[in-house]
PDB file of N, CA and C in Angstrom:
ATOM      1  N   MET A 345     114.651 155.997 101.401  1.00  0.00           N
ATOM      2  CA  MET A 345     114.386 155.266 100.177  1.00  0.00           C
ATOM      3  C   MET A 345     114.639 153.778 100.365  1.00  0.00           C
ATOM      4  N   PHE A 346     115.735 153.433 101.046  1.00  0.00           N
ATOM      5  CA  PHE A 346     116.066 152.028 101.221  1.00  0.00           C
ATOM      6  C   PHE A 346     115.617 151.476 102.568  1.00  0.00           C
ATOM      7  N   THR A 347     114.867 152.224 103.322  1.00  0.00           N
ATOM      8  CA  THR A 347     114.378 151.722 104.606  1.00  0.00           C
ATOM      9  C   THR A 347     113.138 150.876 104.362  1.00  0.00           C
ATOM     10  N   PRO A 348     112.942 149.823 105.128  1.00  0.00           N
ATOM     11  CA  PRO A 348     111.779 148.957 104.913  1.00  0.00           C
ATOM     12  C   PRO A 348     110.490 149.669 105.299  1.00  0.00           C
ATOM     13  N   LYS A 349     109.448 149.410 104.566  1.00  0.00           N
ATOM     14  CA  LYS A 349     108.134 149.991 104.832  1.00  0.00           C
ATOM     15  C   LYS A 349     107.340 149.009 105.685  1.00  0.00           C
ATOM     16  N   ILE A 350     107.320 149.242 106.968  1.00  0.00           N
ATOM     17  CA  ILE A 350     106.608 148.365 107.895  1.00  0.00           C
ATOM     18  C   ILE A 350     105.240 148.978 108.138  1.00  0.00           C
ATOM     19  N   PRO A 351     104.168 148.188 108.040  1.00  0.00           N
ATOM     20  CA  PRO A 351     102.845 148.771 108.287  1.00  0.00           C
ATOM     21  C   PRO A 351     102.702 149.178 109.753  1.00  0.00           C
ATOM     22  N   PRO A 352     101.862 150.150 110.011  1.00  0.00           N
ATOM     23  CA  PRO A 352     101.655 150.547 111.411  1.00  0.00           C
ATOM     24  C   PRO A 352     101.060 149.388 112.207  1.00  0.00           C
ATOM     25  N   PRO A 353     101.261 149.369 113.506  1.00  0.00           N
ATOM     26  CA  PRO A 353     100.815 148.225 114.315  1.00  0.00           C
ATOM     27  C   PRO A 353      99.312 147.970 114.264  1.00  0.00           C
ATOM     28  N   ASP A 354      98.494 148.973 114.011  1.00  0.00           N
ATOM     29  CA  ASP A 354      97.054 148.724 114.040  1.00  0.00           C
ATOM     30  C   ASP A 354      96.570 147.999 112.780  1.00  0.00           C
ATOM     31  N   THR A 355      97.322 148.024 111.660  1.00  0.00           N
ATOM     32  CA  THR A 355      96.887 147.339 110.441  1.00  0.00           C
ATOM     33  C   THR A 355      97.631 146.040 110.198  1.00  0.00           C
ATOM     34  N   ALA A 356      98.692 145.783 110.935  1.00  0.00           N
ATOM     35  CA  ALA A 356      99.446 144.543 110.730  1.00  0.00           C
ATOM     36  C   ALA A 356      98.644 143.355 111.248  1.00  0.00           C
ATOM     37  N   PRO A 357      98.624 142.244 110.510  1.00  0.00           N
ATOM     38  CA  PRO A 357      97.884 141.071 110.987  1.00  0.00           C
ATOM     39  C   PRO A 357      98.580 140.440 112.191  1.00  0.00           C
ATOM     40  N   THR A 358      97.794 139.876 113.063  1.00  0.00           N
ATOM     41  CA  THR A 358      98.365 139.183 114.218  1.00  0.00           C
ATOM     42  C   THR A 358      98.799 137.791 113.776  1.00  0.00           C
ATOM     43  N   PRO A 359      99.757 137.194 114.463  1.00  0.00           N
ATOM     44  CA  PRO A 359     100.256 135.883 114.030  1.00  0.00           C
ATOM     45  C   PRO A 359      99.196 134.794 113.993  1.00  0.00           C
ATOM     46  N   GLY A 360      98.151 134.884 114.792  1.00  0.00           N
ATOM     47  CA  GLY A 360      97.152 133.819 114.834  1.00  0.00           C
ATOM     48  C   GLY A 360      96.080 133.936 113.767  1.00  0.00           C
ATOM     49  N   THR A 361      95.989 135.053 113.071  1.00  0.00           N
ATOM     50  CA  THR A 361      94.930 135.234 112.086  1.00  0.00           C
ATOM     51  C   THR A 361      95.449 134.994 110.681  1.00  0.00           C
ATOM     52  N   SER A 362      94.526 134.724 109.781  1.00  0.00           N
ATOM     53  CA  SER A 362      94.873 134.466 108.392  1.00  0.00           C
ATOM     54  C   SER A 362      94.360 135.610 107.537  1.00  0.00           C
ATOM     55  N   LEU A 363      95.087 135.936 106.491  1.00  0.00           N
ATOM     56  CA  LEU A 363      94.670 136.985 105.580  1.00  0.00           C
ATOM     57  C   LEU A 363      93.607 136.503 104.595  1.00  0.00           C
ATOM     58  N   VAL A 364      93.482 135.181 104.430  1.00  0.00           N
ATOM     59  CA  VAL A 364      92.524 134.612 103.493  1.00  0.00           C
ATOM     60  C   VAL A 364      91.273 134.220 104.262  1.00  0.00           C
ATOM     61  N   PRO A 365      90.102 134.712 103.868  1.00  0.00           N
ATOM     62  CA  PRO A 365      88.881 134.319 104.583  1.00  0.00           C
ATOM     63  C   PRO A 365      88.548 132.856 104.280  1.00  0.00           C
ATOM     64  N   PRO A 366      87.971 132.148 105.254  1.00  0.00           N
ATOM     65  CA  PRO A 366      87.638 130.738 105.012  1.00  0.00           C
ATOM     66  C   PRO A 366      86.506 130.617 103.997  1.00  0.00           C
ATOM     67  N   LEU A 367      86.561 129.528 103.208  1.00  0.00           N
ATOM     68  CA  LEU A 367      85.519 129.259 102.222  1.00  0.00           C
ATOM     69  C   LEU A 367      84.350 128.569 102.912  1.00  0.00           C
ATOM     70  N   THR A 368      83.175 129.133 102.762  1.00  0.00           N
ATOM     71  CA  THR A 368      81.990 128.530 103.373  1.00  0.00           C
ATOM     72  C   THR A 368      80.902 128.414 102.323  1.00  0.00           C
ATOM     73  N   GLY A 369      80.007 127.505 102.506  1.00  0.00           N
ATOM     74  CA  GLY A 369      78.868 127.361 101.621  1.00  0.00           C
ATOM     75  C   GLY A 369      79.169 126.617 100.331  1.00  0.00           C
ATOM     76  N   LEU A 370      80.332 125.967 100.219  1.00  0.00           N
ATOM     77  CA  LEU A 370      80.636 125.210  99.011  1.00  0.00           C
ATOM     78  C   LEU A 370      80.075 123.805  99.148  1.00  0.00           C
ATOM     79  N   VAL A 371      79.293 123.389  98.170  1.00  0.00           N
ATOM     80  CA  VAL A 371      78.731 122.038  98.167  1.00  0.00           C
ATOM     81  C   VAL A 371      79.168 121.373  96.870  1.00  0.00           C
ATOM     82  N   HIS A 372      79.814 120.240  96.994  1.00  0.00           N
ATOM     83  CA  HIS A 372      80.270 119.506  95.812  1.00  0.00           C
ATOM     84  C   HIS A 372      79.182 118.548  95.355  1.00  0.00           C
ATOM     85  N   PRO A 373      78.931 118.479  94.037  1.00  0.00           N
ATOM     86  CA  PRO A 373      77.944 117.517  93.546  1.00  0.00           C
ATOM     87  C   PRO A 373      78.512 116.103  93.657  1.00  0.00           C
ATOM     88  N   PRO A 374      77.658 115.096  93.747  1.00  0.00           N
ATOM     89  CA  PRO A 374      78.146 113.716  93.821  1.00  0.00           C
ATOM     90  C   PRO A 374      78.849 113.329  92.517  1.00  0.00           C
ATOM     91  N   ALA A 375      79.707 112.322  92.601  1.00  0.00           N
ATOM     92  CA  ALA A 375      80.467 111.898  91.434  1.00  0.00           C
ATOM     93  C   ALA A 375      79.553 111.318  90.359  1.00  0.00           C
ATOM     94  N   CYS A 376      78.521 110.597  90.741  1.00  0.00           N
ATOM     95  CA  CYS A 376      77.566 110.073  89.763  1.00  0.00           C
ATOM     96  C   CYS A 376      76.163 110.169  90.368  1.00  0.00           C
ATOM     97  N   THR A 377      75.175 110.168  89.508  1.00  0.00           N
ATOM     98  CA  THR A 377      73.806 110.332  89.993  1.00  0.00           C
ATOM     99  C   THR A 377      73.070 109.003  90.108  1.00  0.00           C
ATOM    100  N   CYS A 378      73.710 107.915  89.730  1.00  0.00           N
ATOM    101  CA  CYS A 378      73.046 106.612  89.849  1.00  0.00           C
ATOM    102  C   CYS A 378      73.176 106.137  91.298  1.00  0.00           C
ATOM    103  N   HIS A 379      72.079 105.734  91.890  1.00  0.00           N
ATOM    104  CA  HIS A 379      72.069 105.320  93.290  1.00  0.00           C
ATOM    105  C   HIS A 379      72.125 103.795  93.354  1.00  0.00           C
ATOM    106  N   HIS A 380      73.335 103.301  93.429  1.00  0.00           N
ATOM    107  CA  HIS A 380      73.496 101.847  93.486  1.00  0.00           C
ATOM    108  C   HIS A 380      74.380 101.495  94.666  1.00  0.00           C
ATOM    109  N   THR A 381      74.297 100.247  95.039  1.00  0.00           N
ATOM    110  CA  THR A 381      75.147  99.751  96.122  1.00  0.00           C
ATOM    111  C   THR A 381      76.200  98.845  95.510  1.00  0.00           C
ATOM    112  N   PRO A 382      77.389  98.840  96.058  1.00  0.00           N
ATOM    113  CA  PRO A 382      78.424  97.975  95.487  1.00  0.00           C
ATOM    114  C   PRO A 382      78.048  96.507  95.648  1.00  0.00           C
ATOM    115  N   ALA A 383      78.307  95.735  94.608  1.00  0.00           N
ATOM    116  CA  ALA A 383      77.982  94.306  94.616  1.00  0.00           C
ATOM    117  C   ALA A 383      79.017  93.550  95.436  1.00  0.00           C
ATOM    118  N   ALA A 384      78.560  92.538  96.116  1.00  0.00           N
ATOM    119  CA  ALA A 384      79.456  91.703  96.911  1.00  0.00           C
ATOM    120  C   ALA A 384      80.261  90.821  95.965  1.00  0.00           C
ATOM    121  N   PRO A 385      81.513  90.560  96.272  1.00  0.00           N
ATOM    122  CA  PRO A 385      82.307  89.689  95.395  1.00  0.00           C
ATOM    123  C   PRO A 385      81.740  88.271  95.402  1.00  0.00           C
ATOM    124  N   THR A 386      81.716  87.683  94.221  1.00  0.00           N
ATOM    125  CA  THR A 386      81.147  86.330  94.108  1.00  0.00           C
ATOM    126  C   THR A 386      82.174  85.257  94.404  1.00  0.00           C
ATOM    127  N   THR A 387      83.442  85.535  94.155  1.00  0.00           N
ATOM    128  CA  THR A 387      84.479  84.539  94.437  1.00  0.00           C
ATOM    129  C   THR A 387      85.344  85.053  95.581  1.00  0.00           C
ATOM    130  N   PRO A 388      85.734  84.188  96.463  1.00  0.00           N
ATOM    131  CA  PRO A 388      86.589  84.638  97.565  1.00  0.00           C
ATOM    132  C   PRO A 388      87.972  85.045  97.036  1.00  0.00           C
ATOM    133  N   VAL A 389      88.521  86.049  97.649  1.00  0.00           N
ATOM    134  CA  VAL A 389      89.844  86.528  97.259  1.00  0.00           C
ATOM    135  C   VAL A 389      90.882  85.685  97.974  1.00  0.00           C
ATOM    136  N   THR A 390      91.779  85.107  97.204  1.00  0.00           N
ATOM    137  CA  THR A 390      92.833  84.276  97.791  1.00  0.00           C
ATOM    138  C   THR A 390      94.161  85.018  97.699  1.00  0.00           C
ATOM    139  N   ALA A 391      95.025  84.709  98.615  1.00  0.00           N
ATOM    140  CA  ALA A 391      96.341  85.337  98.627  1.00  0.00           C
ATOM    141  C   ALA A 391      97.182  84.772  97.493  1.00  0.00           C
ATOM    142  N   ALA A 392      98.092  85.578  96.994  1.00  0.00           N
ATOM    143  CA  ALA A 392      98.978  85.132  95.924  1.00  0.00           C
ATOM    144  C   ALA A 392      99.904  84.048  96.473  1.00  0.00           C
ATOM    145  N   PRO A 393     100.234  83.079  95.646  1.00  0.00           N
ATOM    146  CA  PRO A 393     101.136  82.021  96.124  1.00  0.00           C
ATOM    147  C   PRO A 393     102.521  82.597  96.408  1.00  0.00           C
ATOM    148  N   ALA A 394     103.118  82.096  97.463  1.00  0.00           N
ATOM    149  CA  ALA A 394     104.437  82.581  97.859  1.00  0.00           C
ATOM    150  C   ALA A 394     105.476  82.129  96.852  1.00  0.00           C
ATOM    151  N   ARG A 395     106.389  83.039  96.519  1.00  0.00           N
ATOM    152  CA  ARG A 395     107.438  82.692  95.570  1.00  0.00           C
ATOM    153  C   ARG A 395     108.565  81.964  96.296  1.00  0.00           C
ATOM    154  N   PRO A 396     109.186  81.034  95.624  1.00  0.00           N
ATOM    155  CA  PRO A 396     110.313  80.348  96.275  1.00  0.00           C
ATOM    156  C   PRO A 396     111.519  81.288  96.356  1.00  0.00           C
ATOM    157  N   ALA A 397     112.335  81.054  97.344  1.00  0.00           N
ATOM    158  CA  ALA A 397     113.535  81.873  97.516  1.00  0.00           C
ATOM    159  C   ALA A 397     114.513  81.591  96.378  1.00  0.00           C
ATOM    160  N   VAL A 398     115.285  82.599  95.998  1.00  0.00           N
ATOM    161  CA  VAL A 398     116.262  82.439  94.924  1.00  0.00           C
ATOM    162  C   VAL A 398     117.446  81.654  95.463  1.00  0.00           C
ATOM    163  N   GLN A 399     117.796  80.588  94.762  1.00  0.00           N
ATOM    164  CA  GLN A 399     118.928  79.766  95.182  1.00  0.00           C
ATOM    165  C   GLN A 399     119.958  79.747  94.064  1.00  0.00           C
ATOM    166  N   PHE A 400     121.181  80.086  94.418  1.00  0.00           N
ATOM    167  CA  PHE A 400     122.258  80.110  93.438  1.00  0.00           C
ATOM    168  C   PHE A 400     123.006  78.787  93.471  1.00  0.00           C
ATOM    169  N   THR A 401     123.274  78.262  92.283  1.00  0.00           N
ATOM    170  CA  THR A 401     124.117  77.077  92.167  1.00  0.00           C
ATOM    171  C   THR A 401     125.551  77.546  91.984  1.00  0.00           C
ATOM    172  N   PRO A 402     126.523  76.699  92.209  1.00  0.00           N
ATOM    173  CA  PRO A 402     127.918  77.118  92.004  1.00  0.00           C
ATOM    174  C   PRO A 402     128.177  77.597  90.568  1.00  0.00           C
ATOM    175  N   GLY A 403     127.525  76.981  89.608  1.00  0.00           N
ATOM    176  CA  GLY A 403     127.705  77.412  88.215  1.00  0.00           C
ATOM    177  C   GLY A 403     127.160  78.811  87.980  1.00  0.00           C
ATOM    178  N   SER A 404     125.998  79.112  88.552  1.00  0.00           N
ATOM    179  CA  SER A 404     125.423  80.441  88.353  1.00  0.00           C
ATOM    180  C   SER A 404     126.241  81.508  89.073  1.00  0.00           C
ATOM    181  N   LEU A 405     126.852  81.168  90.190  1.00  0.00           N
ATOM    182  CA  LEU A 405     127.719  82.126  90.879  1.00  0.00           C
ATOM    183  C   LEU A 405     128.961  82.433  90.046  1.00  0.00           C
ATOM    184  N   VAL A 406     129.508  81.423  89.393  1.00  0.00           N
ATOM    185  CA  VAL A 406     130.686  81.635  88.546  1.00  0.00           C
ATOM    186  C   VAL A 406     130.316  82.526  87.361  1.00  0.00           C
ATOM    187  N   VAL A 407     129.135  82.272  86.767  1.00  0.00           N
ATOM    188  CA  VAL A 407     128.694  83.079  85.635  1.00  0.00           C
ATOM    189  C   VAL A 407     128.460  84.524  86.078  1.00  0.00           C
ATOM    190  N   ALA A 408     127.861  84.729  87.236  1.00  0.00           N
ATOM    191  CA  ALA A 408     127.613  86.082  87.729  1.00  0.00           C
ATOM    192  C   ALA A 408     128.928  86.806  88.016  1.00  0.00           C
ATOM    193  N   ALA A 409     129.892  86.112  88.611  1.00  0.00           N
ATOM    194  CA  ALA A 409     131.184  86.725  88.899  1.00  0.00           C
ATOM    195  C   ALA A 409     131.922  87.061  87.604  1.00  0.00           C
ATOM    196  N   ALA A 410     131.876  86.166  86.615  1.00  0.00           N
ATOM    197  CA  ALA A 410     132.547  86.421  85.340  1.00  0.00           C
ATOM    198  C   ALA A 410     131.881  87.590  84.608  1.00  0.00           C
ATOM    199  N   GLY A 411     130.559  87.654  84.648  1.00  0.00           N
ATOM    200  CA  GLY A 411     129.853  88.759  84.000  1.00  0.00           C
ATOM    201  C   GLY A 411     130.164  90.087  84.666  1.00  0.00           C
ATOM    202  N   GLY A 412     130.213  90.106  85.990  1.00  0.00           N
ATOM    203  CA  GLY A 412     130.558  91.331  86.706  1.00  0.00           C
ATOM    204  C   GLY A 412     131.981  91.781  86.412  1.00  0.00           C
ATOM    205  N   THR A 413     132.899  90.823  86.363  1.00  0.00           N
ATOM    206  CA  THR A 413     134.293  91.153  86.057  1.00  0.00           C
ATOM    207  C   THR A 413     134.415  91.718  84.647  1.00  0.00           C
ATOM    208  N   ALA A 414     133.721  91.092  83.695  1.00  0.00           N
ATOM    209  CA  ALA A 414     133.771  91.577  82.312  1.00  0.00           C
ATOM    210  C   ALA A 414     133.187  92.980  82.210  1.00  0.00           C
ATOM    211  N   MET A 415     132.109  93.228  82.918  1.00  0.00           N
ATOM    212  CA  MET A 415     131.485  94.546  82.865  1.00  0.00           C
ATOM    213  C   MET A 415     132.417  95.609  83.467  1.00  0.00           C
ATOM    214  N   VAL A 416     133.064  95.294  84.573  1.00  0.00           N
ATOM    215  CA  VAL A 416     134.001  96.240  85.188  1.00  0.00           C
ATOM    216  C   VAL A 416     135.169  96.517  84.251  1.00  0.00           C
ATOM    217  N   LEU A 417     135.680  95.490  83.573  1.00  0.00           N
ATOM    218  CA  LEU A 417     136.804  95.685  82.661  1.00  0.00           C
ATOM    219  C   LEU A 417     136.404  96.531  81.459  1.00  0.00           C
ATOM    220  N   VAL A 418     135.232  96.290  80.899  1.00  0.00           N
ATOM    221  CA  VAL A 418     134.782  97.058  79.737  1.00  0.00           C
ATOM    222  C   VAL A 418     134.556  98.517  80.116  1.00  0.00           C
ATOM    223  N   ILE A 419     133.855  98.754  81.230  1.00  0.00           N
ATOM    224  CA  ILE A 419     133.601 100.130  81.657  1.00  0.00           C
ATOM    225  C   ILE A 419     134.902 100.838  82.006  1.00  0.00           C
ATOM    226  N   GLY A 420     135.817 100.151  82.658  1.00  0.00           N
ATOM    227  CA  GLY A 420     137.120 100.736  82.983  1.00  0.00           C
ATOM    228  C   GLY A 420     137.905 101.089  81.738  1.00  0.00           C
ATOM    229  N   THR A 421     137.873 100.216  80.722  1.00  0.00           N
ATOM    230  CA  THR A 421     138.579 100.498  79.476  1.00  0.00           C
ATOM    231  C   THR A 421     138.010 101.731  78.790  1.00  0.00           C
ATOM    232  N   VAL A 422     136.692 101.839  78.757  1.00  0.00           N
ATOM    233  CA  VAL A 422     136.058 102.996  78.122  1.00  0.00           C
ATOM    234  C   VAL A 422     136.427 104.280  78.871  1.00  0.00           C
ATOM    235  N   LEU A 423     136.369 104.255  80.184  1.00  0.00           N
ATOM    236  CA  LEU A 423     136.682 105.457  80.963  1.00  0.00           C
ATOM    237  C   LEU A 423     138.148 105.862  80.825  1.00  0.00           C
ATOM    238  N   VAL A 424     139.061 104.887  80.819  1.00  0.00           N
ATOM    239  CA  VAL A 424     140.482 105.196  80.673  1.00  0.00           C
ATOM    240  C   VAL A 424     140.754 105.761  79.281  1.00  0.00           C
ATOM    241  N   SER A 425     140.109 105.213  78.250  1.00  0.00           N
ATOM    242  CA  SER A 425     140.333 105.736  76.903  1.00  0.00           C
ATOM    243  C   SER A 425     139.800 107.156  76.769  1.00  0.00           C
ATOM    244  N   MET A 426     138.659 107.455  77.430  1.00  0.00           N
ATOM    245  CA  MET A 426     138.151 108.824  77.393  1.00  0.00           C
ATOM    246  C   MET A 426     139.100 109.778  78.111  1.00  0.00           C
ATOM    247  N   LEU A 427     139.637 109.358  79.238  1.00  0.00           N
ATOM    248  CA  LEU A 427     140.596 110.190  79.968  1.00  0.00           C
ATOM    249  C   LEU A 427     141.855 110.413  79.145  1.00  0.00           C
ATOM    250  N   LEU A 428     142.319 109.373  78.451  1.00  0.00           N
ATOM    251  CA  LEU A 428     143.497 109.502  77.600  1.00  0.00           C
ATOM    252  C   LEU A 428     143.237 110.461  76.442  1.00  0.00           C
ATOM    253  N   ALA A 429     142.045 110.410  75.849  1.00  0.00           N
ATOM    254  CA  ALA A 429     141.709 111.326  74.761  1.00  0.00           C
ATOM    255  C   ALA A 429     141.711 112.770  75.248  1.00  0.00           C
ATOM    256  N   VAL A 430     141.203 113.008  76.437  1.00  0.00           N
ATOM    257  CA  VAL A 430     141.198 114.369  76.987  1.00  0.00           C
ATOM    258  C   VAL A 430     142.621 114.827  77.261  1.00  0.00           C
ATOM    259  N   ALA A 431     143.456 113.948  77.782  1.00  0.00           N
ATOM    260  CA  ALA A 431     144.840 114.324  78.093  1.00  0.00           C
ATOM    261  C   ALA A 431     145.616 114.635  76.817  1.00  0.00           C
ATOM    262  N   ILE A 432     145.442 113.836  75.771  1.00  0.00           N
ATOM    263  CA  ILE A 432     146.140 114.082  74.510  1.00  0.00           C
ATOM    264  C   ILE A 432     145.676 115.398  73.893  1.00  0.00           C
ATOM    265  N   THR A 433     144.367 115.666  73.946  1.00  0.00           N
ATOM    266  CA  THR A 433     143.843 116.924  73.405  1.00  0.00           C
ATOM    267  C   THR A 433     144.401 118.110  74.177  1.00  0.00           C
ATOM    268  N   ALA A 434     144.456 118.022  75.494  1.00  0.00           N
ATOM    269  CA  ALA A 434     144.996 119.120  76.297  1.00  0.00           C
ATOM    270  C   ALA A 434     146.464 119.356  75.991  1.00  0.00           C
ATOM    271  N   ALA A 435     147.230 118.295  75.824  1.00  0.00           N
ATOM    272  CA  ALA A 435     148.659 118.445  75.516  1.00  0.00           C
ATOM    273  C   ALA A 435     148.848 119.088  74.150  1.00  0.00           C
ATOM    274  N   SER A 436     148.059 118.686  73.162  1.00  0.00           N
ATOM    275  CA  SER A 436     148.211 119.274  71.824  1.00  0.00           C
ATOM    276  C   SER A 436     147.799 120.745  71.826  1.00  0.00           C
ATOM    277  N   VAL A 437     146.762 121.103  72.560  1.00  0.00           N
ATOM    278  CA  VAL A 437     146.372 122.510  72.650  1.00  0.00           C
ATOM    279  C   VAL A 437     147.470 123.321  73.343  1.00  0.00           C
ATOM    280  N   ALA A 438     148.086 122.764  74.363  1.00  0.00           N
ATOM    281  CA  ALA A 438     149.167 123.471  75.046  1.00  0.00           C
ATOM    282  C   ALA A 438     150.365 123.678  74.121  1.00  0.00           C
ATOM    283  N   ILE A 439     150.706 122.676  73.323  1.00  0.00           N
ATOM    284  CA  ILE A 439     151.819 122.804  72.381  1.00  0.00           C
ATOM    285  C   ILE A 439     151.496 123.861  71.325  1.00  0.00           C
ATOM    286  N   CYS A 440     150.260 123.858  70.829  1.00  0.00           N
ATOM    287  CA  CYS A 440     149.855 124.883  69.855  1.00  0.00           C
ATOM    288  C   CYS A 440     149.952 126.276  70.462  1.00  0.00           C
ATOM    289  N   ALA A 441     149.565 126.430  71.697  1.00  0.00           N
ATOM    290  CA  ALA A 441     149.638 127.738  72.347  1.00  0.00           C
ATOM    291  C   ALA A 441     151.081 128.204  72.485  1.00  0.00           C
ATOM    292  N   VAL A 442     151.990 127.300  72.837  1.00  0.00           N
ATOM    293  CA  VAL A 442     153.404 127.671  72.973  1.00  0.00           C
ATOM    294  C   VAL A 442     153.977 128.071  71.621  1.00  0.00           C
ATOM    295  N   VAL A 443     153.641 127.323  70.567  1.00  0.00           N
ATOM    296  CA  VAL A 443     154.152 127.636  69.228  1.00  0.00           C
ATOM    297  C   VAL A 443     153.614 128.980  68.765  1.00  0.00           C
ATOM    298  N   LEU A 444     152.321 129.224  68.937  1.00  0.00           N
ATOM    299  CA  LEU A 444     151.740 130.507  68.529  1.00  0.00           C
ATOM    300  C   LEU A 444     152.355 131.670  69.300  1.00  0.00           C
ATOM    301  N   ARG A 445     152.582 131.470  70.591  1.00  0.00           N
ATOM    302  CA  ARG A 445     153.180 132.540  71.389  1.00  0.00           C
ATOM    303  C   ARG A 445     154.593 132.850  70.916  1.00  0.00           C
ATOM    304  N   SER A 446     155.352 131.813  70.593  1.00  0.00           N
ATOM    305  CA  SER A 446     156.719 132.055  70.114  1.00  0.00           C
ATOM    306  C   SER A 446     156.705 132.722  68.745  1.00  0.00           C
ATOM    307  N   LEU A 447     155.763 132.367  67.873  1.00  0.00           N
ATOM    308  CA  LEU A 447     155.662 133.016  66.559  1.00  0.00           C
ATOM    309  C   LEU A 447     155.283 134.481  66.704  1.00  0.00           C
ATOM    310  N   LEU A 448     154.347 134.766  67.596  1.00  0.00           N
ATOM    311  CA  LEU A 448     153.918 136.148  67.796  1.00  0.00           C
ATOM    312  C   LEU A 448     155.037 136.973  68.436  1.00  0.00           C
ATOM    313  N   ASN A 449     155.800 136.390  69.339  1.00  0.00           N
ATOM    314  CA  ASN A 449     156.911 137.111  69.965  1.00  0.00           C
ATOM    315  C   ASN A 449     158.016 137.390  68.947  1.00  0.00           C
ATOM    316  N   ASN A 450     158.245 136.446  68.024  1.00  0.00           N
ATOM    317  CA  ASN A 450     159.276 136.656  67.003  1.00  0.00           C
ATOM    318  C   ASN A 450     158.856 137.758  66.041  1.00  0.00           C
ATOM    319  N   GLN A 451     157.582 137.897  65.726  1.00  0.00           N
ATOM    320  CA  GLN A 451     157.137 138.939  64.811  1.00  0.00           C
ATOM    321  C   GLN A 451     157.265 140.320  65.456  1.00  0.00           C
ATOM    322  N   LYS A 452     157.032 140.419  66.754  1.00  0.00           N
ATOM    323  CA  LYS A 452     157.133 141.714  67.433  1.00  0.00           C
ATOM    324  C   LYS A 452     158.597 142.149  67.536  1.00  0.00           C
ATOM    325  N   GLY A 453     159.505 141.201  67.657  1.00  0.00           N
ATOM    326  CA  GLY A 453     160.914 141.529  67.811  1.00  0.00           C
ATOM    327  C   GLY A 453     161.535 142.008  66.519  1.00  0.00           C
ATOM    328  N   ASN A 454     161.038 141.620  65.379  1.00  0.00           N
ATOM    329  CA  ASN A 454     161.646 141.996  64.100  1.00  0.00           C
ATOM    330  C   ASN A 454     161.240 143.343  63.682  1.00  0.00           C
TER     331      ASN A 454
END
C-alpha cells in the first residue's frame, strides 16, 4: 500500500525526451495590417546635458548632521517608549497573575 508505484521500464520516458509534443503549424497574424515604413526622425537626437556634481557647503553639512541627529533622537525616543510600555504591561500582568493565584489558593484552603 505504501510502496511507490514505479512504471515498468518499457513505458517510462527516457531523460532526453519530453512528454509534451512540440507545437507545429502555428502562424501568428501581424500586429497591424497597414503596410508602412517607419519615418526617419526629422530632428537629430542630442544627448541630455550632464548634471553638475553635488557640492556640499559647510552650512549644508551642518544642517544635514543636525537633521540626522534629530531624526535618530526622535526614533530612539519612540522605540524606547514602546519598549517601556511593553515592560510595564508585562509587569502588571505578572502581578495580576500572582494575586489571582494567591486568591485561588486561599479559597481552596478554606
